[in-house]
GROMACS .gro file of C-alpha atoms in nm:
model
  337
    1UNK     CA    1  27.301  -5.788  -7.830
    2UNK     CA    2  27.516  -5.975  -8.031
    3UNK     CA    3  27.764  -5.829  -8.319
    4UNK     CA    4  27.561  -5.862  -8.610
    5UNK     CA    5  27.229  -5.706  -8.498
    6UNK     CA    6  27.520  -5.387  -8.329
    7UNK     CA    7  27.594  -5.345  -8.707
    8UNK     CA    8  27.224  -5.389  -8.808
    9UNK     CA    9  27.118  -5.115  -8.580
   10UNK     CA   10  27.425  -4.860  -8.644
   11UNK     CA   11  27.334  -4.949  -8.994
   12UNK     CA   12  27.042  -4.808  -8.937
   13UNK     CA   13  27.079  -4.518  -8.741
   14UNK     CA   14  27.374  -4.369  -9.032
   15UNK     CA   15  27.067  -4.399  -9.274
   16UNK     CA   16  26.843  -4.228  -9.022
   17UNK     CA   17  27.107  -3.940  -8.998
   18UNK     CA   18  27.133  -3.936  -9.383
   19UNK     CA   19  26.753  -3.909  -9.422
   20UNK     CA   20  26.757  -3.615  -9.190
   21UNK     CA   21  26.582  -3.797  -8.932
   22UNK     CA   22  26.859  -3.764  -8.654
   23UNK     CA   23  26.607  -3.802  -8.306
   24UNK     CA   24  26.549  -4.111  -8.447
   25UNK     CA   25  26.905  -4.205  -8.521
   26UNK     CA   26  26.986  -4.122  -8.169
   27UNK     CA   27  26.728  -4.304  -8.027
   28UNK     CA   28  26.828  -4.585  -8.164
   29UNK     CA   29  27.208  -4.549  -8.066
   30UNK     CA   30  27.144  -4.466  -7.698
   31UNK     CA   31  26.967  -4.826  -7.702
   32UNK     CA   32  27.278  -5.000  -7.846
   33UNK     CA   33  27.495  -4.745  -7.594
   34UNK     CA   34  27.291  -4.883  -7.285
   35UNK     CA   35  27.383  -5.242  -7.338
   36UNK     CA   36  27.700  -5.217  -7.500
   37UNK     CA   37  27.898  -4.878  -7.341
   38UNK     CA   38  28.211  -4.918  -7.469
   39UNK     CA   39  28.138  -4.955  -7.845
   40UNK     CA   40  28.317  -4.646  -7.946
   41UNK     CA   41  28.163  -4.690  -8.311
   42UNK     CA   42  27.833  -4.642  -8.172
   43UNK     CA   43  27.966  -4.297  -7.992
   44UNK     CA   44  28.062  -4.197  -8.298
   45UNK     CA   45  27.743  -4.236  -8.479
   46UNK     CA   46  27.562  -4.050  -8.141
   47UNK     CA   47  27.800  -3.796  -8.204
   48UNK     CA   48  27.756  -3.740  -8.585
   49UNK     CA   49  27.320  -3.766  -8.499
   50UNK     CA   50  27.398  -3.490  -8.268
   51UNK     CA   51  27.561  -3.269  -8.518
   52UNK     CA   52  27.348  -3.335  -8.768
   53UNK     CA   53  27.068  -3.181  -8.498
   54UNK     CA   54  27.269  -2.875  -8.444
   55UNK     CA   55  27.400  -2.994  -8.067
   56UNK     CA   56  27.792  -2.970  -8.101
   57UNK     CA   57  27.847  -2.987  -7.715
   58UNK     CA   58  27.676  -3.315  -7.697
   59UNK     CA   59  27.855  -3.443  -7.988
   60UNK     CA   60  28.225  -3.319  -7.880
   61UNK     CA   61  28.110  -3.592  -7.578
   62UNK     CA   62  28.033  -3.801  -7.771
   63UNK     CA   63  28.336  -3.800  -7.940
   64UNK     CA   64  28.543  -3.831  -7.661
   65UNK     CA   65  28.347  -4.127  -7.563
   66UNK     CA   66  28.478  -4.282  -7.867
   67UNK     CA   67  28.838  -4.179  -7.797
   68UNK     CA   68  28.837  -4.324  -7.462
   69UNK     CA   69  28.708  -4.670  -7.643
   70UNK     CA   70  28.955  -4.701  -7.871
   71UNK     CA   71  28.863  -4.524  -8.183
   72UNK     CA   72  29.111  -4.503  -8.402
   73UNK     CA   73  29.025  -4.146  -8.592
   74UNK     CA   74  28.673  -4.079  -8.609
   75UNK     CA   75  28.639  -3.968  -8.300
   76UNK     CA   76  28.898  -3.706  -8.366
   77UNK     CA   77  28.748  -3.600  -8.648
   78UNK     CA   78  28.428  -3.597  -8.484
   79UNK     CA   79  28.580  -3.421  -8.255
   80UNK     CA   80  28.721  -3.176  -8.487
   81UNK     CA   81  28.395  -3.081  -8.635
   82UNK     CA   82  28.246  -3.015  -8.314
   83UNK     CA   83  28.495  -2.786  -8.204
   84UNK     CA   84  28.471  -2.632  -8.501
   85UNK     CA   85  28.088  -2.549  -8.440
   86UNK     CA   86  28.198  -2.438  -8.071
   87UNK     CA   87  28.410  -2.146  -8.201
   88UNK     CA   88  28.745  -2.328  -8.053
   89UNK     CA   89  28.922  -2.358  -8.379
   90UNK     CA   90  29.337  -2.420  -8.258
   91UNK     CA   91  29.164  -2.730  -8.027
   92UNK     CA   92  29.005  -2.825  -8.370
   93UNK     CA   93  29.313  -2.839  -8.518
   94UNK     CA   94  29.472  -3.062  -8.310
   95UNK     CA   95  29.231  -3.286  -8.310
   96UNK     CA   96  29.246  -3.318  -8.639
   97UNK     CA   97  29.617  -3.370  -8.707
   98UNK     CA   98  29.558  -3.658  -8.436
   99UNK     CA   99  29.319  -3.790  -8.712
  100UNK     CA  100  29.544  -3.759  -8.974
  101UNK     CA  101  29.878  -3.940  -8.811
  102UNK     CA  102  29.684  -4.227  -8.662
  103UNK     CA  103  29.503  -4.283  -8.994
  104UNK     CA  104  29.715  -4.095  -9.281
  105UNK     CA  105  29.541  -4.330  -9.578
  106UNK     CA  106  29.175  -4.193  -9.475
  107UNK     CA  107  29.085  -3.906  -9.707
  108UNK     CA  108  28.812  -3.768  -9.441
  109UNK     CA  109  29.113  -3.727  -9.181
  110UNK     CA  110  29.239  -3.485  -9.466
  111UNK     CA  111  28.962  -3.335  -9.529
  112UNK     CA  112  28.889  -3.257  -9.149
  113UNK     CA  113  29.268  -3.118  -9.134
  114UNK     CA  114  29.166  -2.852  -9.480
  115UNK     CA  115  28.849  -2.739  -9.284
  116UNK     CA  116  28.992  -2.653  -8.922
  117UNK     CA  117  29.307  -2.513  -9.080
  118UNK     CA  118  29.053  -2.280  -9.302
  119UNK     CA  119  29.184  -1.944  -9.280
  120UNK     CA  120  29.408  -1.981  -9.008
  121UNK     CA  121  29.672  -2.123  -9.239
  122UNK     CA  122  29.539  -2.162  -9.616
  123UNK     CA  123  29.857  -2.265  -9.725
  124UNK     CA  124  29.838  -2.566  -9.512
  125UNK     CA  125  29.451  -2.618  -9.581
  126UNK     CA  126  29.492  -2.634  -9.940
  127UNK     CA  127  29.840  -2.885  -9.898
  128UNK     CA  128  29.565  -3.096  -9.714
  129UNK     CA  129  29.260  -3.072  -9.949
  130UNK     CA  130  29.486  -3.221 -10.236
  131UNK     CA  131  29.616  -3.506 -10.022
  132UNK     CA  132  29.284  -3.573  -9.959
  133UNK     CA  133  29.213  -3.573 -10.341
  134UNK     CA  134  29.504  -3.789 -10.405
  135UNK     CA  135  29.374  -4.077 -10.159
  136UNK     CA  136  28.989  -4.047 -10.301
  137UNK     CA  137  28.920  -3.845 -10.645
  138UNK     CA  138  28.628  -4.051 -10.687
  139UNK     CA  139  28.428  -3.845 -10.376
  140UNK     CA  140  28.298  -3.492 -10.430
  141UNK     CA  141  28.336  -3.409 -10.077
  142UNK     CA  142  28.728  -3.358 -10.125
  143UNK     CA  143  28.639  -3.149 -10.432
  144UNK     CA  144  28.491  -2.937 -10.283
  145UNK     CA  145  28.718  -2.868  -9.988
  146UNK     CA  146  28.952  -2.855 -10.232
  147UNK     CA  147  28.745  -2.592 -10.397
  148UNK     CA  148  28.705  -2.377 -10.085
  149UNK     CA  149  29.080  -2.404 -10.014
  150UNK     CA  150  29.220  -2.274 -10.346
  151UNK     CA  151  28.952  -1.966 -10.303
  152UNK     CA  152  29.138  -1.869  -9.970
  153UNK     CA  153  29.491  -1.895 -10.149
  154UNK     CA  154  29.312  -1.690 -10.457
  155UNK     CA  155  29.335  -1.968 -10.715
  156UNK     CA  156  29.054  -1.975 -10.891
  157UNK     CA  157  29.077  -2.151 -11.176
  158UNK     CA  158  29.173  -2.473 -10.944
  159UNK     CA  159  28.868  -2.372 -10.731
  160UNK     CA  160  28.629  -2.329 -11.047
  161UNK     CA  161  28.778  -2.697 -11.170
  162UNK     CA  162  28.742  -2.881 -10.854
  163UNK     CA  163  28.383  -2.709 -10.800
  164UNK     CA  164  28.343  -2.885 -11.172
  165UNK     CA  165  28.459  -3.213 -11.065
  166UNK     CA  166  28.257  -3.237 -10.740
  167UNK     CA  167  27.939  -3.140 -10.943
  168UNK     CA  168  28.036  -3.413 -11.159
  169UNK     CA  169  28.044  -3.704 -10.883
  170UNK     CA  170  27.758  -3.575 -10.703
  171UNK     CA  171  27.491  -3.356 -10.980
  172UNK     CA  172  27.319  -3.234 -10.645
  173UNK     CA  173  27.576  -3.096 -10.466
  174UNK     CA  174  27.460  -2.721 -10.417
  175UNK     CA  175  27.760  -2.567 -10.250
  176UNK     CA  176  27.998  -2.654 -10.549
  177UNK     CA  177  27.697  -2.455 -10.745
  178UNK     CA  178  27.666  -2.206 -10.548
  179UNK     CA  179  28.074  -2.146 -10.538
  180UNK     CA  180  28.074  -2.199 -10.959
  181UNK     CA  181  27.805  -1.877 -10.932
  182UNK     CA  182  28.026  -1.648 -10.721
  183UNK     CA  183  28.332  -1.725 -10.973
  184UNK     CA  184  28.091  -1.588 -11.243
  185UNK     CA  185  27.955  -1.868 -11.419
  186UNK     CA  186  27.622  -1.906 -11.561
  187UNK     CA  187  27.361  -2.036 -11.286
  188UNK     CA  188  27.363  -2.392 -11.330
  189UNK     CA  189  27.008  -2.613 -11.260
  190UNK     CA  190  26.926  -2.741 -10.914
  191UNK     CA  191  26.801  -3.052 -11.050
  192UNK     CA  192  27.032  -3.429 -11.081
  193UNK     CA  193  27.094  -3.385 -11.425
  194UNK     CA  194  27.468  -3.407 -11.446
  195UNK     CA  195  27.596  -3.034 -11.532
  196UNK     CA  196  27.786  -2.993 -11.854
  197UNK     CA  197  28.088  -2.875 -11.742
  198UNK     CA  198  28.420  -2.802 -11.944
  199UNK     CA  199  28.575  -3.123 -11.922
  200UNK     CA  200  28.859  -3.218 -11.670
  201UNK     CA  201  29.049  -3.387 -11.894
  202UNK     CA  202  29.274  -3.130 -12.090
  203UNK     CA  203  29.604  -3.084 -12.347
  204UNK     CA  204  29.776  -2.914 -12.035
  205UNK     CA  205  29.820  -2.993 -11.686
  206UNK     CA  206  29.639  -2.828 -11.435
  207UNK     CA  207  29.797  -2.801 -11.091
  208UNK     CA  208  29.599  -3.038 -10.944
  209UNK     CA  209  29.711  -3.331 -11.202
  210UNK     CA  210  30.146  -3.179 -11.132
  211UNK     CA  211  30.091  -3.190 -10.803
  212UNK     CA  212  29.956  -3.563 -10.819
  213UNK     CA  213  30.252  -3.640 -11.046
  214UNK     CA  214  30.466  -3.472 -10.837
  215UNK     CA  215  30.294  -3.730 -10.492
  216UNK     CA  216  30.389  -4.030 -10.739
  217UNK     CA  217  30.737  -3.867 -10.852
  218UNK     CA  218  30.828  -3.834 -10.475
  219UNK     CA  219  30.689  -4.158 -10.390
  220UNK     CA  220  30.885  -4.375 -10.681
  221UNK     CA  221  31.218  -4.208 -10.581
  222UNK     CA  222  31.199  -4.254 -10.168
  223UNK     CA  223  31.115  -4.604 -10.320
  224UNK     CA  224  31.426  -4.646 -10.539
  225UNK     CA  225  31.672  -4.466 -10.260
  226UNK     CA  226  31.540  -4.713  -9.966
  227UNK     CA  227  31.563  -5.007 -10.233
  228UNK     CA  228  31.891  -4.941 -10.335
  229UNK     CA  229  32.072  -4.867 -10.003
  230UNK     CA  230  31.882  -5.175  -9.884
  231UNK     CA  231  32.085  -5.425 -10.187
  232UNK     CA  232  32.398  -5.197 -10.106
  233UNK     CA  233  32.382  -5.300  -9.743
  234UNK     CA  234  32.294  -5.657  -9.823
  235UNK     CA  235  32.555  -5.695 -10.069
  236UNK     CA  236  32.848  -5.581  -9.846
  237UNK     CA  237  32.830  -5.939  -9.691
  238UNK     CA  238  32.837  -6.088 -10.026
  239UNK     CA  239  32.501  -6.219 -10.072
  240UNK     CA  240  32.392  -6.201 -10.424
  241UNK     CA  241  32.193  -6.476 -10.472
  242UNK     CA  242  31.820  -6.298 -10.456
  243UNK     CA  243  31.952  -5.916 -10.489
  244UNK     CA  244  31.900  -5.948 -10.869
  245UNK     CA  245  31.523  -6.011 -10.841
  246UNK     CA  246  31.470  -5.736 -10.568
  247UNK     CA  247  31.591  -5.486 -10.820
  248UNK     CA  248  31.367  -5.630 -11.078
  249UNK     CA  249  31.076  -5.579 -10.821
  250UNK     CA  250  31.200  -5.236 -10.698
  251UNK     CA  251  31.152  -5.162 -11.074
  252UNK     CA  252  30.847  -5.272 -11.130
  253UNK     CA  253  30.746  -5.084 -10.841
  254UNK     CA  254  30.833  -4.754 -10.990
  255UNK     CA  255  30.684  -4.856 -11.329
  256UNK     CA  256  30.356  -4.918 -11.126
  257UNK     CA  257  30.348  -4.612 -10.906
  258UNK     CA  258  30.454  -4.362 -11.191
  259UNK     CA  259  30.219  -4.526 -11.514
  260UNK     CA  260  29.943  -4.536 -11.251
  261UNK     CA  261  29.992  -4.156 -11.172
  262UNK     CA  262  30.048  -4.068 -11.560
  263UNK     CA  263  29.733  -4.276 -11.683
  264UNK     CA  264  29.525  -4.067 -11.395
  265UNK     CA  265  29.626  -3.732 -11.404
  266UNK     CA  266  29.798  -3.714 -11.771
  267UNK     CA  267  29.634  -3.925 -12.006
  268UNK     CA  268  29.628  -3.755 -12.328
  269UNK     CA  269  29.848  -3.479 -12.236
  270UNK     CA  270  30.149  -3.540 -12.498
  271UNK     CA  271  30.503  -3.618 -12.266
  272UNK     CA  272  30.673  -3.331 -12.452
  273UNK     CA  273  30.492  -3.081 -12.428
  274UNK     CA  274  30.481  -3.176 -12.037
  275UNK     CA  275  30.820  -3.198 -11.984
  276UNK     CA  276  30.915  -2.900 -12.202
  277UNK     CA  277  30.633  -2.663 -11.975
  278UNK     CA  278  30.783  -2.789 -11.660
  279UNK     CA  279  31.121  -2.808 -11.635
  280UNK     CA  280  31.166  -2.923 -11.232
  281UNK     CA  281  30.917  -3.193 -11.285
  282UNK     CA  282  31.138  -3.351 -11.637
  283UNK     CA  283  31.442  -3.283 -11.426
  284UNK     CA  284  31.333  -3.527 -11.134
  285UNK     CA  285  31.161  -3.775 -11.351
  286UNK     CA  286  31.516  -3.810 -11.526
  287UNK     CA  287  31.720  -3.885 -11.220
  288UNK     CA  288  31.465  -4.121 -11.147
  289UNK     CA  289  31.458  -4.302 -11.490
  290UNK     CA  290  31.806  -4.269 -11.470
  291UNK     CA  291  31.857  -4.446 -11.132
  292UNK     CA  292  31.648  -4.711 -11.303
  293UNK     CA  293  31.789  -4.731 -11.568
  294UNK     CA  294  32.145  -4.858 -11.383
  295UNK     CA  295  31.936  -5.014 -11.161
  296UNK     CA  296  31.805  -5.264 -11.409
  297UNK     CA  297  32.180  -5.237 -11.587
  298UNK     CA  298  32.284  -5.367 -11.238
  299UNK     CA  299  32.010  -5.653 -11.245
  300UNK     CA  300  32.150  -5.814 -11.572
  301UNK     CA  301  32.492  -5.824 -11.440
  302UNK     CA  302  32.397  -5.976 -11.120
  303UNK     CA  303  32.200  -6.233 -11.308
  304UNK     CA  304  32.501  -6.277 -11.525
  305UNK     CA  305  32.732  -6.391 -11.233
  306UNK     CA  306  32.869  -5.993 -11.166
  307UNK     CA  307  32.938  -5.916 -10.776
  308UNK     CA  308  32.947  -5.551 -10.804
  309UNK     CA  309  32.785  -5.257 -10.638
  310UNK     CA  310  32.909  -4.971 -10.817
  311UNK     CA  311  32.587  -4.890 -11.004
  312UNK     CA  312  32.390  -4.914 -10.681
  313UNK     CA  313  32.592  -4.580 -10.573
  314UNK     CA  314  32.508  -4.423 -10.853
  315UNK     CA  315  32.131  -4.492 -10.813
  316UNK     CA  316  32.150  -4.428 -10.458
  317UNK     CA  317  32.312  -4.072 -10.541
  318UNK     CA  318  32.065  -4.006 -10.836
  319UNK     CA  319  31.731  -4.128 -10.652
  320UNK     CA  320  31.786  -3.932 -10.361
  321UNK     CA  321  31.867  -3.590 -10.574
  322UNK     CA  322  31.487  -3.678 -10.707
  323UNK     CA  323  31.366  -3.717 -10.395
  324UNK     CA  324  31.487  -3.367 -10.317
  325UNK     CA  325  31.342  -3.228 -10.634
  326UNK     CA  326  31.016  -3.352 -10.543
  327UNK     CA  327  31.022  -3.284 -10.217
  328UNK     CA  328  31.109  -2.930 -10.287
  329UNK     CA  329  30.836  -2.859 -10.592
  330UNK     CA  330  30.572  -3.024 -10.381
  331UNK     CA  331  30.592  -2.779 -10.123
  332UNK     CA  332  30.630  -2.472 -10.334
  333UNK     CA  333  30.313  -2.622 -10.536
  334UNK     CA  334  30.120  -2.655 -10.185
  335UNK     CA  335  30.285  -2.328 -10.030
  336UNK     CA  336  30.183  -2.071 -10.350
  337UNK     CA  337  30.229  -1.714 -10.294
   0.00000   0.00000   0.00000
């Protein structure tokens, strides 16, 4: 069977699963499995058929299959969800962290982290829900992990809000509903209509929108401090020739990473009142502006025939005290009491 008609048929069999109709699905995988036995995507679609038909031993084999082939992280998220349904929750676990260091960018390795952590640390499940919202805010699935995490850590309002949101990407999804009930709203309609809900975008920030600026604080500044003690160690040997348009790109890096993060989480929320109602967070974005600030201070005098480094220090010194700001309020923000 060659690759295109493998696709075809796996094709197939995921909309076979979707449509409930999971014999067939497996059917149809077992006949790519038989000529083709080390396709570990195909194990993974037998294993998520056999889920979806209630048979989580089969499935965990399944999954390991996959493994064995090569799989980079479905199969331990597979995996992870199978244990799960087999009452071995720490195994779970660590199947899941596997997941989530061989493929950190994947939201579902995230997501599979919040669910097998559960109770057994909420702190931890909810840390992992938001990363998960932070790589895909666009899918209600993280939503409404996210939703089921803040209830164990007793946040509500974030649970009612990302219940909201997840209703609002996907009208049908009944377990944000159901969730949105038990908080002690009004019974919403089971139909597709989207639900009126109170909007996400608001005059404050809500913790989910610090904590993303927070992700985009902490990622600008471990930016500027590697970018900085990078020209620092070039320029010891006296090479100044293309250190002035580094910095210029390093800058434009932060620019990039923190507008994105403001335009996503805090458009329309005025920049006083935000840095006025949270201190930490106006504390690290103004070492960081400040270490850019010199940095681009350093960039004109380089381009103006200077050989210095002194500024550099400074931004190295400056940077890294964001970095520990952010660091710090990230995990207090994921860690609440």
């Amino acid at each position: 069977m060659a690759d295109e008609p493998i696709a075809v048929a796996l094709r197939r069999a995921a909309d076979l699963t979707a449509a409930g109709n999971s014999d067939a699905a497996i059917h149809v995988v077992r006949g790519v499995l038989d000529e083709h036995p080390t396709h570990s995507e195909a194990w993974c679609h037998l294993g998520a058929a056999y889920l979806d038909v209630g048979d989580a031993e089969s499935s965990l084999d399944a999954a390991k299959q996959a493994i064995r082939h090569g799989e980079r992280s479905w199969g331990y998220r597979l995996a992870s969800v199978a244990l799960m349904e087999l009452g071995r929750r720490d195994e779970a676990v660590v199947s899941a962290r596997e997941a989530v260091r061989r493929d950190g960018e994947d939201w579902r390795c995230h997501v599979a982290l919040a669910e097998a952590l559960g109770t057994q640390d909420p702190q931890e499940s909810f840390a992992a829900a938001c990363r998960g919202i932070q790589l895909a805010n666009n899918e209600a699935r993280p939503f409404e992990v996210l939703g089921d995490a803040a209830l164990r850590v007793h946040d509500k309002e974030t649970a009612r809000r990302a219940y909201y949101e997840a209703i609002k990407i996907d009208p049908a999804n009944q377990h944000a509903r159901t969730n949105l009930v038990r908080l002690g709203r009004p019974q919403l309609g089971t139909t597709t209509a989207p639900v009126q809900a109170e909007p996400i975008v608001q005059v404050h920030l809500g913790r989910i929108e610090e904590l993303g600026l927070w992700l985009a604080l902490r990622r600008s500044s471990i930016g500027l401090t590697i970018g900085s003690l990078v020209l620092m160690l070039v320029g010891l040997d006296d090479t100044y020739s293309v250190l002035g348009w580094f910095g210029l790109v390093l800058v434009l890096f932060v620019v990039f990473v923190v507008g994105s993060a403001w335009v996503k989480y805090a458009r329309g929320v005025p920049v006083k009142q935000t840095l006025v109602e949270h201190r930490m967070l106006a504390l690290a974005a103004g070492l960081m502006a400040l270490s850019s600030v010199l940095l681009i201070v350093w960039t004109v005098l380089v381009a103006l025939g200077a050989q210095t480094l002194n500024p550099l220090t400074i931004v190295l010194v400056t940077s890294v005290a964001s970095v520990v700001v952010s660091v710090l309020a990230i995990w207090r923000r994921s860690h609440p009491k």
